[in-house]
Structures are given as structure tokens and as C-alpha cells.
Amino acid sequence: SQQGEEDPQALSIQEGENATMNCSYKTSINNLQWYRQNSGRGLVHLILIRSNEREKHSGRLRVTLDTSKKSSSLLITASRAADTASYFCATNSGGSNYKLTFGKGTLLTVNP
Amino acid sequence: SQTIHQWPATLVQPVGSPLSLECTVEGTSNPNLYWYRQAAGRGLQLLFYSVGIGQISSEVPQNLSASRPQDRQFILSSKKLLLSDSGFYLCAWRATVEGPEAFFGQGTRLTVV
């Protein structure tokens, strides 16, 4: 079952614009993570935000977490063509710290 | 440093043939290991995870099985492949005990014909 659900499913922007992707989840979490996947490749971890944090930054990435709404957002500022990829949120689910489940992802296309 | 190896990168197999995909991790001990499948343009479906040698948890009952014969080796198998087994298979590992970040292999593109 999918724990996280990202929206939008697809997002197309111009280089230099900001891209915002959202993730909603169903059960309580210890942390929420965002990953990136280039076409046909494995996923790469981008950033983690813990349940007691509300906002976190890493370079051009900004993640927010609202545990009351069970939602998170990933903002990529000043996007580049190289940011074109699929982005997934991931959480531990089912009360287990071992199971890591992913949403369906947002396909981001940054046009040069 | 830790590395994860997954092979083969691509595989074309006839319906009814067996399958064996292998994943090994280097540079860490007792990792949590995962097999995911990703259908075209879709999210990741967790198939199996393992917290130790011989310990396998199955998430989706299906035509596949997994084994962990050694601490850092995780194998995905099938006795008879179905067309619906086609997809992109990803192996991943995390450090033991709530290690949050997962590290992924490069994936195996399986096409069953």
C-alpha cells in the first residue's frame, strides 16, 4: 500500500522558476524523506525532516512538514534543467521502523 | 564507504522461465535490505524486506520470493515468470535500527516476453 501520495503527478516549469511538490501521508511518522530518481536509475536521498521539525533547508531545497495535516512539501528554488527527474516522498509505515514505503512520485520537467 | 551492487542491469526472460536477481552491499554490517518493483511511470511497490540473515518479510503475495543467505546478500527469485512480473526492480539498504536514509542500487529492468 502507498503511504505517501505526491501531487502533482507531473509538473513542467521553466529554468529559473521554483518548483513545489506536495506529499500527504496517512499514519504517524518519525520522519519523512524525499528522494530523487533520474529516468531509469536508482533513487537518491535528498533530505530528511523529523516529526519534531517544521522546516529544513539544504542548498536549493526547502522541505516543510505539517504533522497536523499529515503533509509535507518540497520546494526547489531557481530550478535548472538538471533538476528534471521524478521526486518521491517516503515514510516508515505500519508502525514499523523497518518498512520504508514510497508515494507515486512527481515527475518534474525543467525546460531550458 | 558503503556501496550497493545490483545485477544484471537489464534482463529479457521468456514466460515460465526462472528468475534470480542479486544484490550485495559492501562496507556495512547487518543492513536492512529491501526489494522494490516499479512499474512504468509509477511509484515504488515494496516487495520484500529483511532485517537479518534468513529473515524475510513479504509485503505482496505474488509469484516472487526473496532470500538472504548471507548478511549482505539479498536475492529475488521466481520459479516461473509471468508477463506481469515485468518491471524495474530496485534493491536498497538502510543501516540497522531506524537508519532513515535508504541507498539504492541502479536497478534491473526485467522484461518478460
PDB file of C-alpha atoms in Angstrom, chain A residues 8-107:
ATOM      1  CA  PRO A   8       1.011  16.999  -8.692  1.00  0.00           C
ATOM      2  CA  GLN A   9       1.766  13.856 -10.657  1.00  0.00           C
ATOM      3  CA  ALA A  10       3.612  15.944 -13.210  1.00  0.00           C
ATOM      4  CA  LEU A  11       4.986  19.470 -13.179  1.00  0.00           C
ATOM      5  CA  SER A  12       6.571  21.394 -16.048  1.00  0.00           C
ATOM      6  CA  ILE A  13       8.341  24.688 -15.426  1.00  0.00           C
ATOM      7  CA  GLN A  14      10.937  26.959 -16.992  1.00  0.00           C
ATOM      8  CA  GLU A  15      14.518  27.121 -15.839  1.00  0.00           C
ATOM      9  CA  GLY A  16      14.916  29.630 -13.028  1.00  0.00           C
ATOM     10  CA  GLU A  17      11.405  29.135 -11.661  1.00  0.00           C
ATOM     11  CA  ASN A  18      10.628  27.471  -8.356  1.00  0.00           C
ATOM     12  CA  ALA A  19       9.066  24.016  -8.191  1.00  0.00           C
ATOM     13  CA  THR A  20       6.824  22.895  -5.347  1.00  0.00           C
ATOM     14  CA  MET A  21       5.761  19.322  -4.782  1.00  0.00           C
ATOM     15  CA  ASN A  22       3.484  18.063  -2.057  1.00  0.00           C
ATOM     16  CA  CYS A  23       3.199  14.807  -0.177  1.00  0.00           C
ATOM     17  CA  SER A  24       0.402  13.550   2.040  1.00  0.00           C
ATOM     18  CA  TYR A  25       0.608  10.524   4.286  1.00  0.00           C
ATOM     19  CA  LYS A  26      -1.793   8.545   6.423  1.00  0.00           C
ATOM     20  CA  THR A  27      -0.210   7.343   9.655  1.00  0.00           C
ATOM     21  CA  SER A  28       2.020   8.940  12.261  1.00  0.00           C
ATOM     22  CA  ILE A  29       5.682   9.136  11.313  1.00  0.00           C
ATOM     23  CA  ASN A  30       9.117   9.512  12.873  1.00  0.00           C
ATOM     24  CA  ASN A  31      10.491  11.223   9.814  1.00  0.00           C
ATOM     25  CA  LEU A  32       9.719  11.913   6.194  1.00  0.00           C
ATOM     26  CA  GLN A  33      12.241  11.730   3.415  1.00  0.00           C
ATOM     27  CA  TRP A  34      12.445  12.995  -0.133  1.00  0.00           C
ATOM     28  CA  TYR A  35      14.210  11.144  -2.908  1.00  0.00           C
ATOM     29  CA  ARG A  36      15.026  11.892  -6.496  1.00  0.00           C
ATOM     30  CA  GLN A  37      15.100   9.447  -9.408  1.00  0.00           C
ATOM     31  CA  ASN A  38      16.582  10.155 -12.781  1.00  0.00           C
ATOM     32  CA  SER A  39      14.961   8.191 -15.577  1.00  0.00           C
ATOM     33  CA  GLY A  40      15.873   4.511 -15.444  1.00  0.00           C
ATOM     34  CA  ARG A  41      18.118   4.863 -12.410  1.00  0.00           C
ATOM     35  CA  GLY A  42      18.004   4.155  -8.700  1.00  0.00           C
ATOM     36  CA  LEU A  43      16.717   6.652  -6.169  1.00  0.00           C
ATOM     37  CA  VAL A  44      18.959   9.130  -4.404  1.00  0.00           C
ATOM     38  CA  HIS A  45      18.206  10.517  -0.965  1.00  0.00           C
ATOM     39  CA  LEU A  46      17.781  14.295  -0.906  1.00  0.00           C
ATOM     40  CA  ILE A  47      16.665  15.381   2.525  1.00  0.00           C
ATOM     41  CA  LEU A  48      15.050  14.122   5.716  1.00  0.00           C
ATOM     42  CA  ILE A  49      12.810  16.011   8.086  1.00  0.00           C
ATOM     43  CA  ARG A  50      11.964  14.670  11.526  1.00  0.00           C
ATOM     44  CA  SER A  51       8.498  14.768  13.020  1.00  0.00           C
ATOM     45  CA  ASN A  52       9.514  17.451  15.523  1.00  0.00           C
ATOM     46  CA  GLU A  53      10.827  19.734  12.780  1.00  0.00           C
ATOM     47  CA  ARG A  54       8.719  22.094  10.705  1.00  0.00           C
ATOM     48  CA  GLU A  55      11.180  23.243   8.077  1.00  0.00           C
ATOM     49  CA  LYS A  56      14.554  22.220   6.784  1.00  0.00           C
ATOM     50  CA  HIS A  57      16.904  23.581   4.140  1.00  0.00           C
ATOM     51  CA  SER A  58      19.627  22.008   2.066  1.00  0.00           C
ATOM     52  CA  GLY A  59      21.104  24.098  -0.717  1.00  0.00           C
ATOM     53  CA  ARG A  60      18.261  24.951  -3.109  1.00  0.00           C
ATOM     54  CA  LEU A  61      15.913  22.540  -1.341  1.00  0.00           C
ATOM     55  CA  ARG A  62      13.407  23.525   1.288  1.00  0.00           C
ATOM     56  CA  VAL A  63      11.197  20.967   2.988  1.00  0.00           C
ATOM     57  CA  THR A  64       8.275  21.683   5.283  1.00  0.00           C
ATOM     58  CA  LEU A  65       6.315  19.294   7.442  1.00  0.00           C
ATOM     59  CA  ASP A  66       2.869  19.747   8.932  1.00  0.00           C
ATOM     60  CA  THR A  67       2.128  16.756  11.127  1.00  0.00           C
ATOM     61  CA  SER A  68      -1.352  18.031  11.968  1.00  0.00           C
ATOM     62  CA  LYS A  69      -2.257  17.858   8.285  1.00  0.00           C
ATOM     63  CA  LYS A  70      -0.037  14.852   7.607  1.00  0.00           C
ATOM     64  CA  SER A  71       1.600  16.648   4.729  1.00  0.00           C
ATOM     65  CA  SER A  72       4.977  17.796   3.516  1.00  0.00           C
ATOM     66  CA  SER A  73       6.202  19.955   0.687  1.00  0.00           C
ATOM     67  CA  LEU A  74       9.446  20.069  -1.242  1.00  0.00           C
ATOM     68  CA  LEU A  75      10.470  23.358  -2.797  1.00  0.00           C
ATOM     69  CA  ILE A  76      13.274  23.544  -5.330  1.00  0.00           C
ATOM     70  CA  THR A  77      14.326  27.123  -5.901  1.00  0.00           C
ATOM     71  CA  ALA A  78      15.932  28.538  -9.045  1.00  0.00           C
ATOM     72  CA  SER A  79      15.390  25.283 -10.914  1.00  0.00           C
ATOM     73  CA  ARG A  80      17.809  24.010 -13.530  1.00  0.00           C
ATOM     74  CA  ALA A  81      17.362  21.665 -16.461  1.00  0.00           C
ATOM     75  CA  ALA A  82      19.415  19.131 -14.485  1.00  0.00           C
ATOM     76  CA  ASP A  83      16.677  19.058 -11.827  1.00  0.00           C
ATOM     77  CA  THR A  84      14.461  17.188 -14.290  1.00  0.00           C
ATOM     78  CA  ALA A  85      13.615  13.921 -12.525  1.00  0.00           C
ATOM     79  CA  SER A  86      10.931  12.166 -10.510  1.00  0.00           C
ATOM     80  CA  TYR A  87      10.653  13.101  -6.860  1.00  0.00           C
ATOM     81  CA  PHE A  88       9.276  10.782  -4.191  1.00  0.00           C
ATOM     82  CA  CYS A  89       8.436  11.144  -0.542  1.00  0.00           C
ATOM     83  CA  ALA A  90       8.959   8.185   1.757  1.00  0.00           C
ATOM     84  CA  THR A  91       7.879   7.279   5.255  1.00  0.00           C
ATOM     85  CA  ASN A  92       8.088   4.365   7.627  1.00  0.00           C
ATOM     86  CA  SER A  93       4.666   2.818   7.708  1.00  0.00           C
ATOM     87  CA  GLY A  94       2.526   0.388   9.574  1.00  0.00           C
ATOM     88  CA  GLY A  95       4.121   1.173  12.897  1.00  0.00           C
ATOM     89  CA  SER A  96       7.363  -0.386  11.734  1.00  0.00           C
ATOM     90  CA  ASN A  97      10.661   1.409  11.545  1.00  0.00           C
ATOM     91  CA  TYR A  98      11.873  -1.108   9.006  1.00  0.00           C
ATOM     92  CA  LYS A  99       9.296  -0.747   6.268  1.00  0.00           C
ATOM     93  CA  LEU A 100      10.026   2.233   4.043  1.00  0.00           C
ATOM     94  CA  THR A 101       7.198   2.999   1.657  1.00  0.00           C
ATOM     95  CA  PHE A 102       7.104   5.496  -1.168  1.00  0.00           C
ATOM     96  CA  GLY A 103       4.480   7.553  -2.894  1.00  0.00           C
ATOM     97  CA  LYS A 104       3.829   7.519  -6.624  1.00  0.00           C
ATOM     98  CA  GLY A 105       6.091  10.471  -7.256  1.00  0.00           C
ATOM     99  CA  THR A 106       6.020  13.780  -9.070  1.00  0.00           C
ATOM    100  CA  LEU A 107       7.662  13.989 -12.481  1.00  0.00           C
TER     101      LEU A 107
END
